JSON list of C-alpha atoms in Angstrom, two decimals:
[
{"chain": "A", "resi": 1219, "resn": "GLY", "atom": "CA", "xyz": [108.64, 92.68, 77.75]},
{"chain": "A", "resi": 1220, "resn": "GLU", "atom": "CA", "xyz": [107.65, 96.09, 78.95]},
{"chain": "A", "resi": 1221, "resn": "SER", "atom": "CA", "xyz": [109.52, 96.63, 82.14]},
{"chain": "A", "resi": 1222, "resn": "VAL", "atom": "CA", "xyz": [108.38, 99.57, 83.87]},
{"chain": "A", "resi": 1223, "resn": "GLY", "atom": "CA", "xyz": [111.00, 100.19, 87.32]},
{"chain": "A", "resi": 1224, "resn": "LEU", "atom": "CA", "xyz": [112.75, 102.66, 89.94]},
{"chain": "A", "resi": 1225, "resn": "HIS", "atom": "CA", "xyz": [116.54, 103.29, 90.95]},
{"chain": "A", "resi": 1226, "resn": "LEU", "atom": "CA", "xyz": [115.53, 102.71, 94.19]},
{"chain": "A", "resi": 1227, "resn": "PRO", "atom": "CA", "xyz": [113.15, 100.89, 96.49]},
{"chain": "A", "resi": 1228, "resn": "THR", "atom": "CA", "xyz": [113.44, 103.24, 99.26]},
{"chain": "A", "resi": 1229, "resn": "LEU", "atom": "CA", "xyz": [114.86, 107.40, 99.07]},
{"chain": "A", "resi": 1230, "resn": "SER", "atom": "CA", "xyz": [115.69, 108.87, 102.60]},
{"chain": "A", "resi": 1231, "resn": "VAL", "atom": "CA", "xyz": [116.09, 113.49, 102.54]},
{"chain": "A", "resi": 1232, "resn": "GLN", "atom": "CA", "xyz": [116.21, 115.17, 105.29]},
{"chain": "A", "resi": 1233, "resn": "GLU", "atom": "CA", "xyz": [112.94, 118.17, 105.84]},
{"chain": "A", "resi": 1234, "resn": "GLY", "atom": "CA", "xyz": [113.26, 121.21, 102.89]},
{"chain": "A", "resi": 1235, "resn": "ASP", "atom": "CA", "xyz": [116.35, 118.58, 100.47]},
{"chain": "A", "resi": 1236, "resn": "ASN", "atom": "CA", "xyz": [115.30, 118.80, 96.80]},
{"chain": "A", "resi": 1237, "resn": "SER", "atom": "CA", "xyz": [114.66, 114.77, 96.42]},
{"chain": "A", "resi": 1238, "resn": "ILE", "atom": "CA", "xyz": [115.00, 113.67, 93.37]},
{"chain": "A", "resi": 1239, "resn": "ILE", "atom": "CA", "xyz": [113.00, 110.44, 92.01]},
{"chain": "A", "resi": 1240, "resn": "ASN", "atom": "CA", "xyz": [114.70, 108.22, 89.66]},
{"chain": "A", "resi": 1241, "resn": "CYS", "atom": "CA", "xyz": [112.61, 105.57, 87.03]},
{"chain": "A", "resi": 1242, "resn": "ALA", "atom": "CA", "xyz": [114.19, 104.10, 83.94]},
{"chain": "A", "resi": 1243, "resn": "TYR", "atom": "CA", "xyz": [111.49, 102.50, 81.40]},
{"chain": "A", "resi": 1244, "resn": "SER", "atom": "CA", "xyz": [111.97, 99.37, 78.52]},
{"chain": "A", "resi": 1245, "resn": "ASN", "atom": "CA", "xyz": [109.33, 99.84, 75.40]},
{"chain": "A", "resi": 1246, "resn": "SER", "atom": "CA", "xyz": [110.33, 102.99, 73.49]},
{"chain": "A", "resi": 1247, "resn": "ALA", "atom": "CA", "xyz": [106.98, 102.78, 72.31]},
{"chain": "A", "resi": 1248, "resn": "SER", "atom": "CA", "xyz": [105.41, 104.10, 75.63]},
{"chain": "A", "resi": 1249, "resn": "ASP", "atom": "CA", "xyz": [104.47, 107.61, 74.93]},
{"chain": "A", "resi": 1250, "resn": "TYR", "atom": "CA", "xyz": [102.27, 108.53, 78.36]},
{"chain": "A", "resi": 1251, "resn": "PHE", "atom": "CA", "xyz": [104.29, 108.30, 81.41]},
{"chain": "A", "resi": 1252, "resn": "ILE", "atom": "CA", "xyz": [103.04, 109.28, 85.28]},
{"chain": "A", "resi": 1253, "resn": "TRP", "atom": "CA", "xyz": [104.17, 109.86, 88.20]},
{"chain": "A", "resi": 1254, "resn": "TYR", "atom": "CA", "xyz": [101.80, 108.49, 91.43]},
{"chain": "A", "resi": 1255, "resn": "LYS", "atom": "CA", "xyz": [102.01, 109.41, 94.71]},
{"chain": "A", "resi": 1256, "resn": "GLN", "atom": "CA", "xyz": [100.34, 106.32, 97.35]},
{"chain": "A", "resi": 1257, "resn": "GLU", "atom": "CA", "xyz": [100.06, 107.12, 101.21]},
{"chain": "A", "resi": 1258, "resn": "SER", "atom": "CA", "xyz": [99.67, 104.54, 103.70]},
{"chain": "A", "resi": 1259, "resn": "GLY", "atom": "CA", "xyz": [95.68, 103.65, 104.07]},
{"chain": "A", "resi": 1260, "resn": "LYS", "atom": "CA", "xyz": [95.49, 105.34, 100.56]},
{"chain": "A", "resi": 1261, "resn": "GLY", "atom": "CA", "xyz": [94.81, 104.22, 97.12]},
{"chain": "A", "resi": 1262, "resn": "PRO", "atom": "CA", "xyz": [97.41, 105.95, 94.59]},
{"chain": "A", "resi": 1263, "resn": "GLN", "atom": "CA", "xyz": [97.66, 109.94, 93.99]},
{"chain": "A", "resi": 1264, "resn": "PHE", "atom": "CA", "xyz": [98.06, 111.32, 90.60]},
{"chain": "A", "resi": 1265, "resn": "ILE", "atom": "CA", "xyz": [100.89, 113.90, 90.41]},
{"chain": "A", "resi": 1266, "resn": "ILE", "atom": "CA", "xyz": [102.41, 115.19, 86.95]},
{"chain": "A", "resi": 1267, "resn": "ASP", "atom": "CA", "xyz": [102.36, 113.06, 84.27]},
{"chain": "A", "resi": 1268, "resn": "ILE", "atom": "CA", "xyz": [104.38, 114.07, 80.94]},
{"chain": "A", "resi": 1269, "resn": "ARG", "atom": "CA", "xyz": [104.22, 112.57, 77.03]},
{"chain": "A", "resi": 1270, "resn": "SER", "atom": "CA", "xyz": [106.70, 111.40, 74.55]},
{"chain": "A", "resi": 1271, "resn": "ASN", "atom": "CA", "xyz": [106.13, 114.78, 73.13]},
{"chain": "A", "resi": 1272, "resn": "MET", "atom": "CA", "xyz": [108.23, 116.93, 76.16]},
{"chain": "A", "resi": 1273, "resn": "ASP", "atom": "CA", "xyz": [111.15, 116.13, 77.98]},
{"chain": "A", "resi": 1274, "resn": "LYS", "atom": "CA", "xyz": [110.01, 118.87, 80.84]},
{"chain": "A", "resi": 1275, "resn": "ARG", "atom": "CA", "xyz": [107.43, 119.78, 82.85]},
{"chain": "A", "resi": 1276, "resn": "GLN", "atom": "CA", "xyz": [105.93, 121.48, 86.92]},
{"chain": "A", "resi": 1277, "resn": "GLY", "atom": "CA", "xyz": [103.44, 121.51, 88.62]},
{"chain": "A", "resi": 1278, "resn": "GLN", "atom": "CA", "xyz": [103.87, 123.05, 92.65]},
{"chain": "A", "resi": 1279, "resn": "ARG", "atom": "CA", "xyz": [107.07, 121.78, 93.73]},
{"chain": "A", "resi": 1280, "resn": "VAL", "atom": "CA", "xyz": [106.90, 119.53, 91.45]},
{"chain": "A", "resi": 1281, "resn": "THR", "atom": "CA", "xyz": [109.12, 118.71, 88.32]},
{"chain": "A", "resi": 1282, "resn": "VAL", "atom": "CA", "xyz": [109.17, 116.05, 85.98]},
{"chain": "A", "resi": 1283, "resn": "LEU", "atom": "CA", "xyz": [111.79, 115.15, 83.20]},
{"chain": "A", "resi": 1284, "resn": "LEU", "atom": "CA", "xyz": [111.38, 112.37, 80.69]},
{"chain": "A", "resi": 1285, "resn": "ASN", "atom": "CA", "xyz": [114.80, 111.30, 78.10]},
{"chain": "A", "resi": 1286, "resn": "LYS", "atom": "CA", "xyz": [113.49, 109.10, 76.03]},
{"chain": "A", "resi": 1287, "resn": "THR", "atom": "CA", "xyz": [117.06, 108.51, 74.81]},
{"chain": "A", "resi": 1288, "resn": "VAL", "atom": "CA", "xyz": [117.81, 106.95, 77.49]},
{"chain": "A", "resi": 1289, "resn": "LYS", "atom": "CA", "xyz": [113.97, 106.20, 78.33]},
{"chain": "A", "resi": 1290, "resn": "HIS", "atom": "CA", "xyz": [114.75, 107.70, 81.73]},
{"chain": "A", "resi": 1291, "resn": "LEU", "atom": "CA", "xyz": [111.90, 109.12, 83.67]},
{"chain": "A", "resi": 1292, "resn": "SER", "atom": "CA", "xyz": [112.56, 111.82, 86.70]},
{"chain": "A", "resi": 1293, "resn": "LEU", "atom": "CA", "xyz": [110.22, 113.03, 89.16]},
{"chain": "A", "resi": 1294, "resn": "GLN", "atom": "CA", "xyz": [112.18, 116.31, 91.58]},
{"chain": "A", "resi": 1295, "resn": "ILE", "atom": "CA", "xyz": [110.16, 117.52, 94.59]},
{"chain": "A", "resi": 1296, "resn": "ALA", "atom": "CA", "xyz": [111.12, 120.95, 95.52]},
{"chain": "A", "resi": 1297, "resn": "ALA", "atom": "CA", "xyz": [111.59, 121.60, 99.27]},
{"chain": "A", "resi": 1298, "resn": "THR", "atom": "CA", "xyz": [110.92, 118.14, 100.54]},
{"chain": "A", "resi": 1299, "resn": "GLN", "atom": "CA", "xyz": [107.91, 118.34, 103.29]},
{"chain": "A", "resi": 1300, "resn": "PRO", "atom": "CA", "xyz": [107.19, 116.10, 106.05]},
{"chain": "A", "resi": 1301, "resn": "GLY", "atom": "CA", "xyz": [103.68, 115.42, 103.78]},
{"chain": "A", "resi": 1302, "resn": "ASP", "atom": "CA", "xyz": [106.16, 113.55, 101.48]},
{"chain": "A", "resi": 1303, "resn": "SER", "atom": "CA", "xyz": [106.56, 110.49, 102.85]},
{"chain": "A", "resi": 1304, "resn": "ALA", "atom": "CA", "xyz": [105.26, 108.12, 100.81]},
{"chain": "A", "resi": 1305, "resn": "VAL", "atom": "CA", "xyz": [105.93, 105.05, 98.06]},
{"chain": "A", "resi": 1306, "resn": "TYR", "atom": "CA", "xyz": [106.06, 107.25, 94.32]},
{"chain": "A", "resi": 1307, "resn": "PHE", "atom": "CA", "xyz": [105.64, 105.59, 91.20]},
{"chain": "A", "resi": 1308, "resn": "CYS", "atom": "CA", "xyz": [105.74, 105.67, 88.29]},
{"chain": "A", "resi": 1309, "resn": "ALA", "atom": "CA", "xyz": [103.61, 104.79, 85.35]},
{"chain": "A", "resi": 1310, "resn": "GLU", "atom": "CA", "xyz": [103.59, 104.54, 81.14]},
{"chain": "A", "resi": 1311, "resn": "SER", "atom": "CA", "xyz": [101.81, 103.38, 78.46]},
{"chain": "A", "resi": 1312, "resn": "ASP", "atom": "CA", "xyz": [101.79, 102.99, 74.57]},
{"chain": "A", "resi": 1313, "resn": "ASP", "atom": "CA", "xyz": [98.07, 103.12, 74.58]},
{"chain": "A", "resi": 1314, "resn": "TYR", "atom": "CA", "xyz": [95.29, 102.73, 77.37]},
{"chain": "A", "resi": 1315, "resn": "LYS", "atom": "CA", "xyz": [96.45, 100.49, 79.69]},
{"chain": "A", "resi": 1316, "resn": "LEU", "atom": "CA", "xyz": [99.49, 102.44, 82.22]},
{"chain": "A", "resi": 1317, "resn": "SER", "atom": "CA", "xyz": [102.00, 99.86, 83.18]},
{"chain": "A", "resi": 1318, "resn": "PHE", "atom": "CA", "xyz": [103.51, 100.68, 87.15]},
{"chain": "A", "resi": 1319, "resn": "GLY", "atom": "CA", "xyz": [106.85, 100.70, 88.32]},
{"chain": "A", "resi": 1320, "resn": "ALA", "atom": "CA", "xyz": [107.58, 98.84, 91.96]},
{"chain": "A", "resi": 1321, "resn": "GLY", "atom": "CA", "xyz": [108.02, 101.76, 93.57]},
{"chain": "A", "resi": 1322, "resn": "THR", "atom": "CA", "xyz": [110.25, 104.23, 95.69]},
{"chain": "A", "resi": 1323, "resn": "THR", "atom": "CA", "xyz": [109.95, 104.38, 99.22]},
{"chain": "A", "resi": 1324, "resn": "VAL", "atom": "CA", "xyz": [110.38, 108.29, 100.38]},
{"chain": "A", "resi": 1325, "resn": "THR", "atom": "CA", "xyz": [111.32, 109.07, 103.87]},
{"chain": "A", "resi": 1326, "resn": "VAL", "atom": "CA", "xyz": [111.73, 113.03, 104.84]},
{"chain": "A", "resi": 1327, "resn": "ARG", "atom": "CA", "xyz": [113.40, 113.81, 108.49]},
{"chain": "A", "resi": 1328, "resn": "ALA", "atom": "CA", "xyz": [112.78, 116.18, 110.33]},
{"chain": "B", "resi": 224, "resn": "ASP", "atom": "CA", "xyz": [87.80, 116.56, 91.80]},
{"chain": "B", "resi": 225, "resn": "VAL", "atom": "CA", "xyz": [86.97, 112.68, 91.14]},
{"chain": "B", "resi": 226, "resn": "LYS", "atom": "CA", "xyz": [85.56, 110.26, 93.64]},
{"chain": "B", "resi": 227, "resn": "VAL", "atom": "CA", "xyz": [86.21, 106.53, 93.24]},
{"chain": "B", "resi": 228, "resn": "THR", "atom": "CA", "xyz": [84.71, 104.46, 96.19]},
{"chain": "B", "resi": 229, "resn": "GLN", "atom": "CA", "xyz": [85.24, 101.50, 96.44]},
{"chain": "B", "resi": 230, "resn": "SER", "atom": "CA", "xyz": [82.69, 99.49, 99.18]},
{"chain": "B", "resi": 231, "resn": "SER", "atom": "CA", "xyz": [85.04, 97.78, 101.40]},
{"chain": "B", "resi": 232, "resn": "ARG", "atom": "CA", "xyz": [88.20, 98.78, 103.52]},
{"chain": "B", "resi": 233, "resn": "TYR", "atom": "CA", "xyz": [89.04, 94.88, 104.21]},
{"chain": "B", "resi": 234, "resn": "LEU", "atom": "CA", "xyz": [87.48, 91.68, 103.57]},
{"chain": "B", "resi": 235, "resn": "VAL", "atom": "CA", "xyz": [87.84, 88.48, 105.15]},
{"chain": "B", "resi": 236, "resn": "LYS", "atom": "CA", "xyz": [86.65, 84.93, 102.86]},
{"chain": "B", "resi": 237, "resn": "ARG", "atom": "CA", "xyz": [87.44, 82.17, 102.86]},
{"chain": "B", "resi": 238, "resn": "THR", "atom": "CA", "xyz": [88.82, 79.44, 100.95]},
{"chain": "B", "resi": 239, "resn": "GLY", "atom": "CA", "xyz": [85.79, 79.00, 97.83]},
{"chain": "B", "resi": 240, "resn": "GLU", "atom": "CA", "xyz": [83.52, 81.45, 98.48]},
{"chain": "B", "resi": 241, "resn": "LYS", "atom": "CA", "xyz": [82.68, 83.69, 96.40]},
{"chain": "B", "resi": 242, "resn": "VAL", "atom": "CA", "xyz": [83.65, 86.66, 96.64]},
{"chain": "B", "resi": 243, "resn": "PHE", "atom": "CA", "xyz": [82.36, 90.64, 95.61]},
{"chain": "B", "resi": 244, "resn": "LEU", "atom": "CA", "xyz": [84.25, 93.69, 95.57]},
{"chain": "B", "resi": 245, "resn": "GLU", "atom": "CA", "xyz": [81.98, 96.58, 94.58]},
{"chain": "B", "resi": 246, "resn": "CYS", "atom": "CA", "xyz": [83.74, 100.12, 93.16]},
{"chain": "B", "resi": 247, "resn": "VAL", "atom": "CA", "xyz": [81.17, 103.59, 91.76]},
{"chain": "B", "resi": 248, "resn": "GLN", "atom": "CA", "xyz": [82.86, 106.74, 90.36]},
{"chain": "B", "resi": 249, "resn": "ASP", "atom": "CA", "xyz": [80.89, 109.93, 90.63]},
{"chain": "B", "resi": 250, "resn": "MET", "atom": "CA", "xyz": [82.87, 111.79, 87.95]},
{"chain": "B", "resi": 251, "resn": "ASP", "atom": "CA", "xyz": [80.71, 110.31, 84.23]},
{"chain": "B", "resi": 252, "resn": "HIS", "atom": "CA", "xyz": [84.15, 108.00, 83.02]},
{"chain": "B", "resi": 253, "resn": "GLU", "atom": "CA", "xyz": [83.87, 105.80, 80.36]},
{"chain": "B", "resi": 254, "resn": "ASN", "atom": "CA", "xyz": [87.21, 103.55, 81.34]},
{"chain": "B", "resi": 255, "resn": "MET", "atom": "CA", "xyz": [86.77, 101.52, 84.36]},
{"chain": "B", "resi": 256, "resn": "PHE", "atom": "CA", "xyz": [89.83, 99.50, 85.52]},
{"chain": "B", "resi": 257, "resn": "TRP", "atom": "CA", "xyz": [90.11, 96.44, 88.59]},
{"chain": "B", "resi": 258, "resn": "TYR", "atom": "CA", "xyz": [93.94, 96.01, 90.41]},
{"chain": "B", "resi": 259, "resn": "ARG", "atom": "CA", "xyz": [95.69, 94.19, 92.63]},
{"chain": "B", "resi": 260, "resn": "GLN", "atom": "CA", "xyz": [98.14, 95.45, 94.31]},
{"chain": "B", "resi": 261, "resn": "ASP", "atom": "CA", "xyz": [101.67, 93.77, 96.41]},
{"chain": "B", "resi": 262, "resn": "PRO", "atom": "CA", "xyz": [104.63, 93.54, 97.91]},
{"chain": "B", "resi": 263, "resn": "GLY", "atom": "CA", "xyz": [107.51, 94.18, 96.12]},
{"chain": "B", "resi": 264, "resn": "LEU", "atom": "CA", "xyz": [105.10, 93.43, 92.31]},
{"chain": "B", "resi": 265, "resn": "GLY", "atom": "CA", "xyz": [103.47, 97.05, 92.01]},
{"chain": "B", "resi": 266, "resn": "LEU", "atom": "CA", "xyz": [100.34, 96.96, 90.66]},
{"chain": "B", "resi": 267, "resn": "ARG", "atom": "CA", "xyz": [99.17, 94.53, 87.90]},
{"chain": "B", "resi": 268, "resn": "LEU", "atom": "CA", "xyz": [96.17, 95.38, 86.22]},
{"chain": "B", "resi": 269, "resn": "ILE", "atom": "CA", "xyz": [93.02, 92.40, 86.39]},
{"chain": "B", "resi": 270, "resn": "TYR", "atom": "CA", "xyz": [90.36, 93.75, 83.77]},
{"chain": "B", "resi": 271, "resn": "PHE", "atom": "CA", "xyz": [89.10, 97.13, 82.68]},
{"chain": "B", "resi": 272, "resn": "SER", "atom": "CA", "xyz": [85.58, 98.18, 80.68]},
{"chain": "B", "resi": 273, "resn": "TYR", "atom": "CA", "xyz": [85.97, 100.80, 77.96]},
{"chain": "B", "resi": 274, "resn": "ASP", "atom": "CA", "xyz": [81.57, 101.51, 78.35]},
{"chain": "B", "resi": 275, "resn": "VAL", "atom": "CA", "xyz": [78.57, 99.41, 79.72]},
{"chain": "B", "resi": 276, "resn": "LYS", "atom": "CA", "xyz": [79.00, 95.37, 79.56]},
{"chain": "B", "resi": 277, "resn": "MET", "atom": "CA", "xyz": [81.88, 95.65, 77.75]},
{"chain": "B", "resi": 278, "resn": "LYS", "atom": "CA", "xyz": [85.62, 93.71, 79.59]},
{"chain": "B", "resi": 279, "resn": "GLU", "atom": "CA", "xyz": [88.89, 93.59, 78.65]},
{"chain": "B", "resi": 280, "resn": "LYS", "atom": "CA", "xyz": [90.83, 91.38, 80.04]},
{"chain": "B", "resi": 281, "resn": "GLY", "atom": "CA", "xyz": [94.18, 92.30, 81.72]},
{"chain": "B", "resi": 282, "resn": "ASP", "atom": "CA", "xyz": [97.10, 90.99, 82.48]},
{"chain": "B", "resi": 283, "resn": "ILE", "atom": "CA", "xyz": [96.35, 88.47, 84.89]},
{"chain": "B", "resi": 284, "resn": "PRO", "atom": "CA", "xyz": [92.99, 87.35, 84.81]},
{"chain": "B", "resi": 285, "resn": "GLU", "atom": "CA", "xyz": [92.71, 83.79, 85.83]},
{"chain": "B", "resi": 286, "resn": "GLY", "atom": "CA", "xyz": [90.08, 83.34, 88.89]},
{"chain": "B", "resi": 287, "resn": "TYR", "atom": "CA", "xyz": [87.71, 86.96, 88.59]},
{"chain": "B", "resi": 288, "resn": "SER", "atom": "CA", "xyz": [85.80, 88.05, 86.36]},
{"chain": "B", "resi": 289, "resn": "VAL", "atom": "CA", "xyz": [84.08, 91.56, 85.75]},
{"chain": "B", "resi": 290, "resn": "SER", "atom": "CA", "xyz": [80.52, 93.43, 85.55]},
{"chain": "B", "resi": 291, "resn": "ARG", "atom": "CA", "xyz": [79.79, 96.79, 84.48]},
{"chain": "B", "resi": 292, "resn": "GLU", "atom": "CA", "xyz": [76.35, 96.96, 84.04]},
{"chain": "B", "resi": 293, "resn": "LYS", "atom": "CA", "xyz": [75.71, 100.48, 85.55]},
{"chain": "B", "resi": 294, "resn": "LYS", "atom": "CA", "xyz": [78.26, 103.62, 84.24]},
{"chain": "B", "resi": 295, "resn": "GLU", "atom": "CA", "xyz": [79.41, 104.39, 86.95]},
{"chain": "B", "resi": 296, "resn": "ARG", "atom": "CA", "xyz": [79.82, 100.87, 88.81]},
{"chain": "B", "resi": 297, "resn": "PHE", "atom": "CA", "xyz": [82.09, 97.66, 88.51]},
{"chain": "B", "resi": 298, "resn": "SER", "atom": "CA", "xyz": [82.19, 94.79, 90.28]},
{"chain": "B", "resi": 299, "resn": "LEU", "atom": "CA", "xyz": [85.24, 92.47, 90.23]},
{"chain": "B", "resi": 300, "resn": "ILE", "atom": "CA", "xyz": [83.89, 89.25, 90.80]},
{"chain": "B", "resi": 301, "resn": "LEU", "atom": "CA", "xyz": [86.45, 86.24, 93.01]},
{"chain": "B", "resi": 302, "resn": "GLU", "atom": "CA", "xyz": [84.34, 83.12, 91.59]},
{"chain": "B", "resi": 303, "resn": "SER", "atom": "CA", "xyz": [86.49, 80.57, 93.77]},
{"chain": "B", "resi": 304, "resn": "ALA", "atom": "CA", "xyz": [88.21, 82.60, 96.45]},
{"chain": "B", "resi": 305, "resn": "SER", "atom": "CA", "xyz": [92.03, 81.72, 96.95]},
{"chain": "B", "resi": 306, "resn": "THR", "atom": "CA", "xyz": [95.03, 82.18, 99.41]},
{"chain": "B", "resi": 307, "resn": "ASN", "atom": "CA", "xyz": [96.98, 83.32, 96.81]},
{"chain": "B", "resi": 308, "resn": "GLN", "atom": "CA", "xyz": [94.05, 86.42, 96.03]},
{"chain": "B", "resi": 309, "resn": "THR", "atom": "CA", "xyz": [95.03, 87.42, 99.62]},
{"chain": "B", "resi": 310, "resn": "SER", "atom": "CA", "xyz": [95.75, 91.31, 98.39]},
{"chain": "B", "resi": 311, "resn": "MET", "atom": "CA", "xyz": [94.98, 94.67, 98.29]},
{"chain": "B", "resi": 312, "resn": "TYR", "atom": "CA", "xyz": [92.39, 96.28, 95.13]},
{"chain": "B", "resi": 313, "resn": "LEU", "atom": "CA", "xyz": [92.19, 99.32, 94.07]},
{"chain": "B", "resi": 314, "resn": "CYS", "atom": "CA", "xyz": [90.00, 100.23, 91.26]},
{"chain": "B", "resi": 315, "resn": "ALA", "atom": "CA", "xyz": [90.37, 103.13, 88.85]},
{"chain": "B", "resi": 316, "resn": "SER", "atom": "CA", "xyz": [88.75, 104.93, 85.89]},
{"chain": "B", "resi": 317, "resn": "SER", "atom": "CA", "xyz": [89.83, 107.30, 83.01]},
{"chain": "B", "resi": 318, "resn": "ILE", "atom": "CA", "xyz": [87.74, 110.03, 80.91]},
{"chain": "B", "resi": 319, "resn": "GLN", "atom": "CA", "xyz": [87.98, 108.00, 77.32]},
{"chain": "B", "resi": 320, "resn": "GLY", "atom": "CA", "xyz": [90.60, 108.10, 75.25]},
{"chain": "B", "resi": 321, "resn": "ASP", "atom": "CA", "xyz": [94.39, 107.11, 75.29]},
{"chain": "B", "resi": 322, "resn": "ASN", "atom": "CA", "xyz": [97.12, 109.12, 77.46]},
{"chain": "B", "resi": 323, "resn": "SER", "atom": "CA", "xyz": [95.02, 110.49, 80.49]},
{"chain": "B", "resi": 324, "resn": "PRO", "atom": "CA", "xyz": [95.77, 109.63, 84.31]},
{"chain": "B", "resi": 325, "resn": "LEU", "atom": "CA", "xyz": [94.02, 106.69, 86.58]},
{"chain": "B", "resi": 326, "resn": "HIS", "atom": "CA", "xyz": [91.67, 107.74, 89.36]},
{"chain": "B", "resi": 327, "resn": "PHE", "atom": "CA", "xyz": [92.24, 105.25, 92.07]},
{"chain": "B", "resi": 328, "resn": "GLY", "atom": "CA", "xyz": [89.81, 103.69, 95.41]},
{"chain": "B", "resi": 329, "resn": "ASN", "atom": "CA", "xyz": [91.65, 103.60, 98.60]},
{"chain": "B", "resi": 330, "resn": "GLY", "atom": "CA", "xyz": [91.75, 100.17, 98.19]},
{"chain": "B", "resi": 331, "resn": "THR", "atom": "CA", "xyz": [90.28, 96.75, 99.38]},
{"chain": "B", "resi": 332, "resn": "ARG", "atom": "CA", "xyz": [92.15, 94.32, 101.57]},
{"chain": "B", "resi": 333, "resn": "LEU", "atom": "CA", "xyz": [91.68, 91.30, 100.82]},
{"chain": "B", "resi": 334, "resn": "THR", "atom": "CA", "xyz": [92.79, 88.24, 103.15]},
{"chain": "B", "resi": 335, "resn": "VAL", "atom": "CA", "xyz": [91.39, 84.70, 102.31]},
{"chain": "B", "resi": 336, "resn": "THR", "atom": "CA", "xyz": [91.73, 82.11, 104.97]}
]
């Protein structure tokens, strides 16, 4: 069956450092991947997406890397700020439906 | 920006009650979705809709139904609420077609006692 999961449920990062959040997926037919950020009391917020014909995509302070060979997805956040503290979800899709992982809670230390 | 509005942030209902959760989006999106979010289980898809009056079962539709009479509104119905339906419910919308991101509302936390 399909499963989307994150390697670590929690991540503690020093303010100013770079963060790397990892995600493994099992469905080799998945062709679309998204990272979401969820702050306390809010719904998931879209961060960045990537299609399977790419292996890297950059946004503002964020980079998503896709390794289809090992079915691995990562989100890199540059110069982590206190406002980056949240739960981060990866999601994957091979059709119109997204499957979500359980999330990684990122805590930024001052 | 896309705005997805869920009518209630918190609801408390009794076992056996019929519960309506309402969701409205303002970006003319064709697709709308209902998820529930539980600790350790992530987001699980209950129902989704491609168009007005269209609905499709997701991964966990049992105990739920939906209604989409207008393009901007998607309602989730718990016919007879049970305590195992206590959860955070998230509505989302997206444009037509595959490979488009979902835009979420801020959720409704439902407690069934």
